[in-house]
XYZ file of C-alpha atoms in Angstrom:
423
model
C 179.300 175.631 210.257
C 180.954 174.549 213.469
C 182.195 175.978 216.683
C 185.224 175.358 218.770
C 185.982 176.063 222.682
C 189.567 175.727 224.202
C 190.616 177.119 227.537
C 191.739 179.811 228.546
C 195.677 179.917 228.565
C 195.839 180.614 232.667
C 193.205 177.776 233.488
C 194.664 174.932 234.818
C 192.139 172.642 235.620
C 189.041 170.862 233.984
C 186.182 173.124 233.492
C 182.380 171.883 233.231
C 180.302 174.103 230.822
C 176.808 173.713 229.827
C 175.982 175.162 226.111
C 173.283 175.650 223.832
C 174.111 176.049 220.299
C 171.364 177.451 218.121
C 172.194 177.816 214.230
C 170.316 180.410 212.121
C 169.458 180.102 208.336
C 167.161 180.105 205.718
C 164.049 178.468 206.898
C 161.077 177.123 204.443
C 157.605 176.727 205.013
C 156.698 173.784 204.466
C 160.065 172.142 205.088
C 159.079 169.299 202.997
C 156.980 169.906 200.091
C 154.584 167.759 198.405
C 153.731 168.969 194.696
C 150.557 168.020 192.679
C 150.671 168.295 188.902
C 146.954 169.167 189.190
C 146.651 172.317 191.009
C 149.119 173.791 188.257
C 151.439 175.337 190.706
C 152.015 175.768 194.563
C 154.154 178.315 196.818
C 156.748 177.699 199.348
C 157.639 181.428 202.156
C 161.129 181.451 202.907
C 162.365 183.487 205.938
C 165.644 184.764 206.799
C 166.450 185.765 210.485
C 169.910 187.283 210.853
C 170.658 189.786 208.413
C 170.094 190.385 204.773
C 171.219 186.838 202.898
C 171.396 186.102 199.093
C 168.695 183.292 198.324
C 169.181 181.131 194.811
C 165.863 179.112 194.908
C 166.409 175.626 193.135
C 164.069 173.052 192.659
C 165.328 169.900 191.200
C 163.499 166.024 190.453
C 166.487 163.425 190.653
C 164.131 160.185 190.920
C 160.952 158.572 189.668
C 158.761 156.056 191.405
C 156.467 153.842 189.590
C 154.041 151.493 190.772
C 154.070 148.217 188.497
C 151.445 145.837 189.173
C 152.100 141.647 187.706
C 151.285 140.985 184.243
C 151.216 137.339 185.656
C 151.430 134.795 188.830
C 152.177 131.830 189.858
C 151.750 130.028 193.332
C 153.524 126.688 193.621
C 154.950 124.315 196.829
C 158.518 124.915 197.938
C 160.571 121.452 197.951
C 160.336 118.639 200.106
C 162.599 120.526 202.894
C 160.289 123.159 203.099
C 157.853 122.276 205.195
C 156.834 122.715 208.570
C 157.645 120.229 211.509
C 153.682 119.733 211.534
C 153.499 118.809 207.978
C 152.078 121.572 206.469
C 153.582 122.544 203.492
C 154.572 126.023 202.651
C 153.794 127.607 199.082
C 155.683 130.844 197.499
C 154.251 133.411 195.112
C 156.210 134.103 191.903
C 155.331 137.012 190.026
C 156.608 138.277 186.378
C 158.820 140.192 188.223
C 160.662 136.949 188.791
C 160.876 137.898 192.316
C 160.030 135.397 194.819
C 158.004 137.858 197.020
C 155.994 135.742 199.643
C 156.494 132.558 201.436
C 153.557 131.244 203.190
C 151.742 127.932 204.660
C 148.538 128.973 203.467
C 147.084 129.794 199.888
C 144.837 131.865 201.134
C 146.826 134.416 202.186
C 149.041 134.736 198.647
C 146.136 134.802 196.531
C 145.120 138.350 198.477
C 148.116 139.125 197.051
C 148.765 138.388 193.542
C 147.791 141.820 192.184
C 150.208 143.696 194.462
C 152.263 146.395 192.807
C 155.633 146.792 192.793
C 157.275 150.411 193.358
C 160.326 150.579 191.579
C 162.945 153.646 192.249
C 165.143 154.834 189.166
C 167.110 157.736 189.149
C 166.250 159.893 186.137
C 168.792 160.177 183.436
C 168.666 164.513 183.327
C 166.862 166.150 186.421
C 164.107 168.025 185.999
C 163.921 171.855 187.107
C 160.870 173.371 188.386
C 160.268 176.716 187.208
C 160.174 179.434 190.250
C 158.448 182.919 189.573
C 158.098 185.983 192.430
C 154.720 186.486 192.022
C 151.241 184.668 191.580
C 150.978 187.007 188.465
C 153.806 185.749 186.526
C 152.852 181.885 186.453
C 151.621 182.002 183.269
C 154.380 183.632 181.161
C 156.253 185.698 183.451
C 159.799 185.858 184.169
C 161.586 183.394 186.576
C 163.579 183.601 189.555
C 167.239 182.441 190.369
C 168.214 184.759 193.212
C 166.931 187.200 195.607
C 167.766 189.053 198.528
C 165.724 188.215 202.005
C 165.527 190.576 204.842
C 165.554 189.577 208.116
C 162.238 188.537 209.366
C 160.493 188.922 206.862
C 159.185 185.956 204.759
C 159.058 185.809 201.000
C 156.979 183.720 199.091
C 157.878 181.986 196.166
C 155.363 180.076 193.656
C 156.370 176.809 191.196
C 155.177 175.804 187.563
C 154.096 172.658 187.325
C 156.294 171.114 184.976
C 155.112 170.754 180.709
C 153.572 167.965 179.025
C 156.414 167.281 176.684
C 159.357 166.999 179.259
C 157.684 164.572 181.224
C 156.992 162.722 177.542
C 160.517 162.711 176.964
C 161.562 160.961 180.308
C 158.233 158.127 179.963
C 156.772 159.670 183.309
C 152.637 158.541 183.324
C 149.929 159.463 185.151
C 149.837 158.094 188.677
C 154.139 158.156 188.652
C 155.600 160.397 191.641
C 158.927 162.318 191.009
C 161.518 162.677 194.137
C 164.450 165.555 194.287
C 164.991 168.043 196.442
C 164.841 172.126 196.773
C 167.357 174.448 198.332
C 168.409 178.288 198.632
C 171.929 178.219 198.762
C 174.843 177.314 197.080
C 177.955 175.388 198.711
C 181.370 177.425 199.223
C 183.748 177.448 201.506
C 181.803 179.061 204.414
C 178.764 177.749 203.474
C 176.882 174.289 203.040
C 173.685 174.124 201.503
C 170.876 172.514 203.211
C 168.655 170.127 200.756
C 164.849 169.645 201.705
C 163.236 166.805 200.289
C 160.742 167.414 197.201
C 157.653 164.963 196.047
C 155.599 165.770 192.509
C 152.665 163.999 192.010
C 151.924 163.687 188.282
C 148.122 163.824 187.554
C 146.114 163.116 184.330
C 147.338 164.796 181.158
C 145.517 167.799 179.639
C 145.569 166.649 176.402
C 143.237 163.633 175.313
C 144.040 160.840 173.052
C 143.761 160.579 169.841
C 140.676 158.367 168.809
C 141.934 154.972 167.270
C 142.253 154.914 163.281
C 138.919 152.388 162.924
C 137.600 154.925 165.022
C 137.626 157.574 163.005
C 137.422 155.501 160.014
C 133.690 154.335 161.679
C 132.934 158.474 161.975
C 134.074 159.304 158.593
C 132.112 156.311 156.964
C 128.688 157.612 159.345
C 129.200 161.539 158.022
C 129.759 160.445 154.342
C 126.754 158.113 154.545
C 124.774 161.246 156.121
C 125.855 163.840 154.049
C 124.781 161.713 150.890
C 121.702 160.575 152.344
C 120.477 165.199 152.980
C 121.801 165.802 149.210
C 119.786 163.206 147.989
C 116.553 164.816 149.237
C 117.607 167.951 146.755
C 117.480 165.273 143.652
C 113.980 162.923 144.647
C 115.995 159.898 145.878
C 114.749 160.333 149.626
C 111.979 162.613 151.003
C 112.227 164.339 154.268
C 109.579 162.039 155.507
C 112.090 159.256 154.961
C 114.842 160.534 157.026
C 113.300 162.459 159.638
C 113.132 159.632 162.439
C 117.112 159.320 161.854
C 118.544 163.118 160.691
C 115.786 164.611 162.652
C 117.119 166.649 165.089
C 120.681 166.928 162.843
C 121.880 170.860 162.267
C 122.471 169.638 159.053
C 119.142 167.781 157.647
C 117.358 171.310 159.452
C 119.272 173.555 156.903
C 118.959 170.765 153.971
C 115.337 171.254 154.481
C 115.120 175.563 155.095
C 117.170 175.092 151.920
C 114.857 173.613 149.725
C 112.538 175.925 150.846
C 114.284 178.642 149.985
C 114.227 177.083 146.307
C 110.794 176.123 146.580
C 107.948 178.795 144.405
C 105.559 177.551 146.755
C 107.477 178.369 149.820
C 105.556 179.878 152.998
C 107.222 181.688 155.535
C 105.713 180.344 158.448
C 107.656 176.808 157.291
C 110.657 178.247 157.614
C 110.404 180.407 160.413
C 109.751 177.155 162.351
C 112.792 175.267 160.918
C 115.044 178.336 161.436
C 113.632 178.737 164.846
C 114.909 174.668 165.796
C 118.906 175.620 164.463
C 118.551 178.931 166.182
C 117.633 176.986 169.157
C 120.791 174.375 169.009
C 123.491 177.176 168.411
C 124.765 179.935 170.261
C 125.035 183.483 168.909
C 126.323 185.093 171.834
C 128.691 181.851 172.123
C 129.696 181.890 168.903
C 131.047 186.017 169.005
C 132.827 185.275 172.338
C 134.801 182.619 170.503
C 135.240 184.916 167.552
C 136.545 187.322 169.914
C 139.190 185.265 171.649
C 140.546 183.950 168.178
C 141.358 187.496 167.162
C 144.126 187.122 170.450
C 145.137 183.730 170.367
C 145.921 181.717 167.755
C 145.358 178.189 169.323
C 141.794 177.734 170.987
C 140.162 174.374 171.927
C 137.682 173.323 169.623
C 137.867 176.215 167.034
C 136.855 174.195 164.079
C 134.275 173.145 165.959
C 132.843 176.669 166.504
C 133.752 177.542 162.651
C 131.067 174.541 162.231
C 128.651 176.180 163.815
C 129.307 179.711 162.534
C 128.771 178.691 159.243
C 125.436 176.647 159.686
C 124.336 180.183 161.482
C 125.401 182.103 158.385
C 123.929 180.208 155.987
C 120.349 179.124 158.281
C 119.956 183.377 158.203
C 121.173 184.196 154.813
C 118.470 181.060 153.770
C 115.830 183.159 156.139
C 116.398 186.280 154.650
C 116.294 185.231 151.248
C 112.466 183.815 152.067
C 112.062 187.493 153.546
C 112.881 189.193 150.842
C 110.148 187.416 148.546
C 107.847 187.945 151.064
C 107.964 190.179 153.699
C 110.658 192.678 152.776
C 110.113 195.309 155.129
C 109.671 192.969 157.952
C 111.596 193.855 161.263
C 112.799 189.973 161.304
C 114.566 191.062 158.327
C 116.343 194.230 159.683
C 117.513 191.362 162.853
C 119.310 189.072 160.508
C 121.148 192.166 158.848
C 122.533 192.659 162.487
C 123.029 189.605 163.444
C 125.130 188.590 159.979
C 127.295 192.369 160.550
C 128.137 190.642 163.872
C 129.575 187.299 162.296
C 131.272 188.243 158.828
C 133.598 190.848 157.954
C 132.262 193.564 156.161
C 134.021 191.907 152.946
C 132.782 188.880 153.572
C 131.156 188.166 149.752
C 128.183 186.537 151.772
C 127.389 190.014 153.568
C 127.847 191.970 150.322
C 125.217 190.026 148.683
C 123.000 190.659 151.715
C 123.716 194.260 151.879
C 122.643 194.216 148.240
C 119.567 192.480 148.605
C 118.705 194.488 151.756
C 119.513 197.703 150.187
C 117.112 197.025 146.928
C 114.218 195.588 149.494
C 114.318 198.381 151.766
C 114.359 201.153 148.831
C 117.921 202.043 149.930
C 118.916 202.913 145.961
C 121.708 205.373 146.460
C 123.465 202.779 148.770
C 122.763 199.820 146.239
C 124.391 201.718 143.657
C 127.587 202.621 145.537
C 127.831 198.723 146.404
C 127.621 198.317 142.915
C 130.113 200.381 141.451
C 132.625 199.181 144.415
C 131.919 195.904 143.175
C 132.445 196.399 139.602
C 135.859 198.563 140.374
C 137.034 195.182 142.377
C 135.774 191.987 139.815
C 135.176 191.813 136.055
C 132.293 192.891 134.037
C 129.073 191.817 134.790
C 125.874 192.899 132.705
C 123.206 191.778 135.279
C 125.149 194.246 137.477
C 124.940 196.613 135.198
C 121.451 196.387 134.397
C 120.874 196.592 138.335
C 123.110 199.728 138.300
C 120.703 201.245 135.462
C 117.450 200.240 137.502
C 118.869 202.257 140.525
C 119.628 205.357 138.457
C 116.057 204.853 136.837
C 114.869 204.689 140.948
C 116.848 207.637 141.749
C 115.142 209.417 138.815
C 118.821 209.856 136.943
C 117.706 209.087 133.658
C 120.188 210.603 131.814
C 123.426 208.459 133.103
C 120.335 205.402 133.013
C 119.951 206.237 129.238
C 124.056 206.353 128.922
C 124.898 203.198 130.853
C 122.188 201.342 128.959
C 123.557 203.031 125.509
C 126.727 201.544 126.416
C 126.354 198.036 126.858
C 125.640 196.925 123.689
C 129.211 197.966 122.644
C 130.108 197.150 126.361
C 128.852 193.459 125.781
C 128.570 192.578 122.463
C 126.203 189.510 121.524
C 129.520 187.013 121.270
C 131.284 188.937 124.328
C 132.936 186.256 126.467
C 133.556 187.701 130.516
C 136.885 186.565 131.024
């Protein structure tokens, strides 16, 4: 914008004027704006004061600064000319830059400085375009901005993405690297020039963590093998429990290995297991473990779901393992009722696990009717089974049906002959 005087056509003479020029546009707040990666976004108001203007918010990275400090150094003399009319002779500092940085009389001074960084300033070979939304609401996966209309005097806010992982992958750009550019609201034309404001993003530590090494993981893979055939050899003779409970002892693992064998055991008591259950119940989370459930029915991608699919299991099985020991002894307990819950609140109702349970609950609690339902659904869904059809006939017996009892037992031997072969 400019503005031009001349005199009036009837004055003659020179005229002395005293003028103050003020020129009105878009104004931001701040007027030079400082980004960090690690707060995940900021916000920049924008006012307008003379009437209603068209805004077209851009916010564009041009440049990156690095720091680079010396791989190596090297302090040596200068020639024979370089020396000072006292004597004294004057040293340089070479660094793998190759640059000849420092010249001075004393090598005191350049060793202080042989680990100083370089910045180096390269312009970037695309720019990089912040993302602008209208509200603090759409930052996540909202819409974006490119223009909007301001009113005068009133200030407008507008709020910046930090920029994605992979785009800064693409251009090389590290942690501890700053980005330069610049951010306006207007667009040049022949009335109009737009005003740049100067733009700094701070790149901070990446959210996603390295990959371990491959002798790493090699080292963890060799360490679970070794465990996992070191628990299954308890379940053979080869090791007692004794003989791995100073190393395995406090492992999820070795716990259920042990409520396991248990289970197996004819000589199993209760109060044993109770105990063991009671130390995995300890080092897992239900109410953890359902909120997790919970958010993988919405998203698809959760940190650390195989880890909580771990520990899910190990629950399932360290109550199905309980519950089995119930249901030899104590099979009206209350305990046994709570790990019927608590399984309905991990596993979907056909979930094989649960059915068994359901099973095993119904014929321990007396429930008859219901066992026999579960039965026939199961039959109608897999192939022929005579142990379930000798449970079906015990239920009917139970219910006092002894009529369909007598025909469902009539049945199977022409249902399963002596050489019948389930296939």
């Amino acid at each position: 914008m400019e503005l031009c005087l001349s005199l009036y056509w009837s004055e003659l003479r020179d005229v002395t004027l005293s003028l103050e020029v003020l020129f009105r546009c878009v104004h931001p707040s701040p007027s030079c704006l400082t980004f960090n990666s690690s707060n995940m976004w900021t916000s920049v108001d924008v006012t307008g004061f003379m009437r209603e203007e068209e805004v077209f918010p851009e916010f564009k990275l041009t440049h990156r600064i690095v720091y680079k400090r010396p791989t190596s150094h090297k302090i040596s003399p200068l020639g024979s000319r370089d020396v000072l009319p006292s004597g004294v002779q004057i040293y340089q500092l070479v660094l793998s830059y190759m640059f000849q940085l420092v010249c001075h009389s004393k090598l005191s001074e350049l060793k202080k400085l042989t680990d100083m960084p370089l910045c180096l300033h390269s312009k970037l070979s695309s720019s990089l375009s912040l993302e602008v939304t209208a509200s603090r609401y759409d930052l996540m996966s909202g819409p974006t901005v490119t223009k909007k209309t301001l009113r005068p005097g009133i200030s407008t806010r507008f709020y910046l993405r930090s920029l994605p992982e992979d785009k800064l992958a693409k251009c090389g750009i590290d942690q501890g690297h700053f980005l330069s550019g610049h951010f306006t609201f207007s667009k040049c034309d022949k009335v109009k020039k737009k005003v740049a404001y100067e733009l700094k993003y701070i790149v901070g530590p990446q959210k996603s963590a390295r990959s371990p090494s491959v002798s790493t993981e090699k080292k963890l893979y060799t360490n679970d093998s070794l465990k996992e055939f070191k628990i299954n050899s308890m379940r053979y003779g080869v090791l007692t429990s004794d003989e791995l409970e100073d190393e395995y002892g406090d492992d999820i693992s070795f716990l259920l290995a042990k409520l396991r064998m248990l289970s197996e055991s004819e000589m199993c008591s209760y109060s044993n297991a109770e105990a063991l259950a009671a130390s995995i119940y300890a080092k897992i989370d239900l109410n953890e473990i359902l909120a997790q459930l919970r958010i993988q029915e919405q998203f698809s991608h959760v940190p650390g779901r195989e880890c909580f699919e771990e520990q899910k299991r190990q629950l399932v099985e360290c109550l199905t393992l309980e519950g089995s020991i119930l249901f030899k002894e104590q099979p009206s307990s209350d305990r046994l009722k709570a790990i019927y819950v608590d399984l309905h609140k991990l596993l979907d109702k056909k979930d094989k696990v649960l059915k068994e349970f359901k099973m095993k609950y119904a014929e321990a609690m007396g429930h008859f009717a219901t066992l026999a339902k579960m039965i026939e659904e199961e039959m109608s869904v897999n192939r022929a089974s005579r142990d379930l059809d000798e449970k079906l006939i015990q239920c009917y017996r139970q219910l006092e049906c002894k009529e369909y009892a007598n025909l469902l037992e009539h049945n199977l031997t022409w249902k399963y002959p002596p050489d019948f072969v389930s296939f």
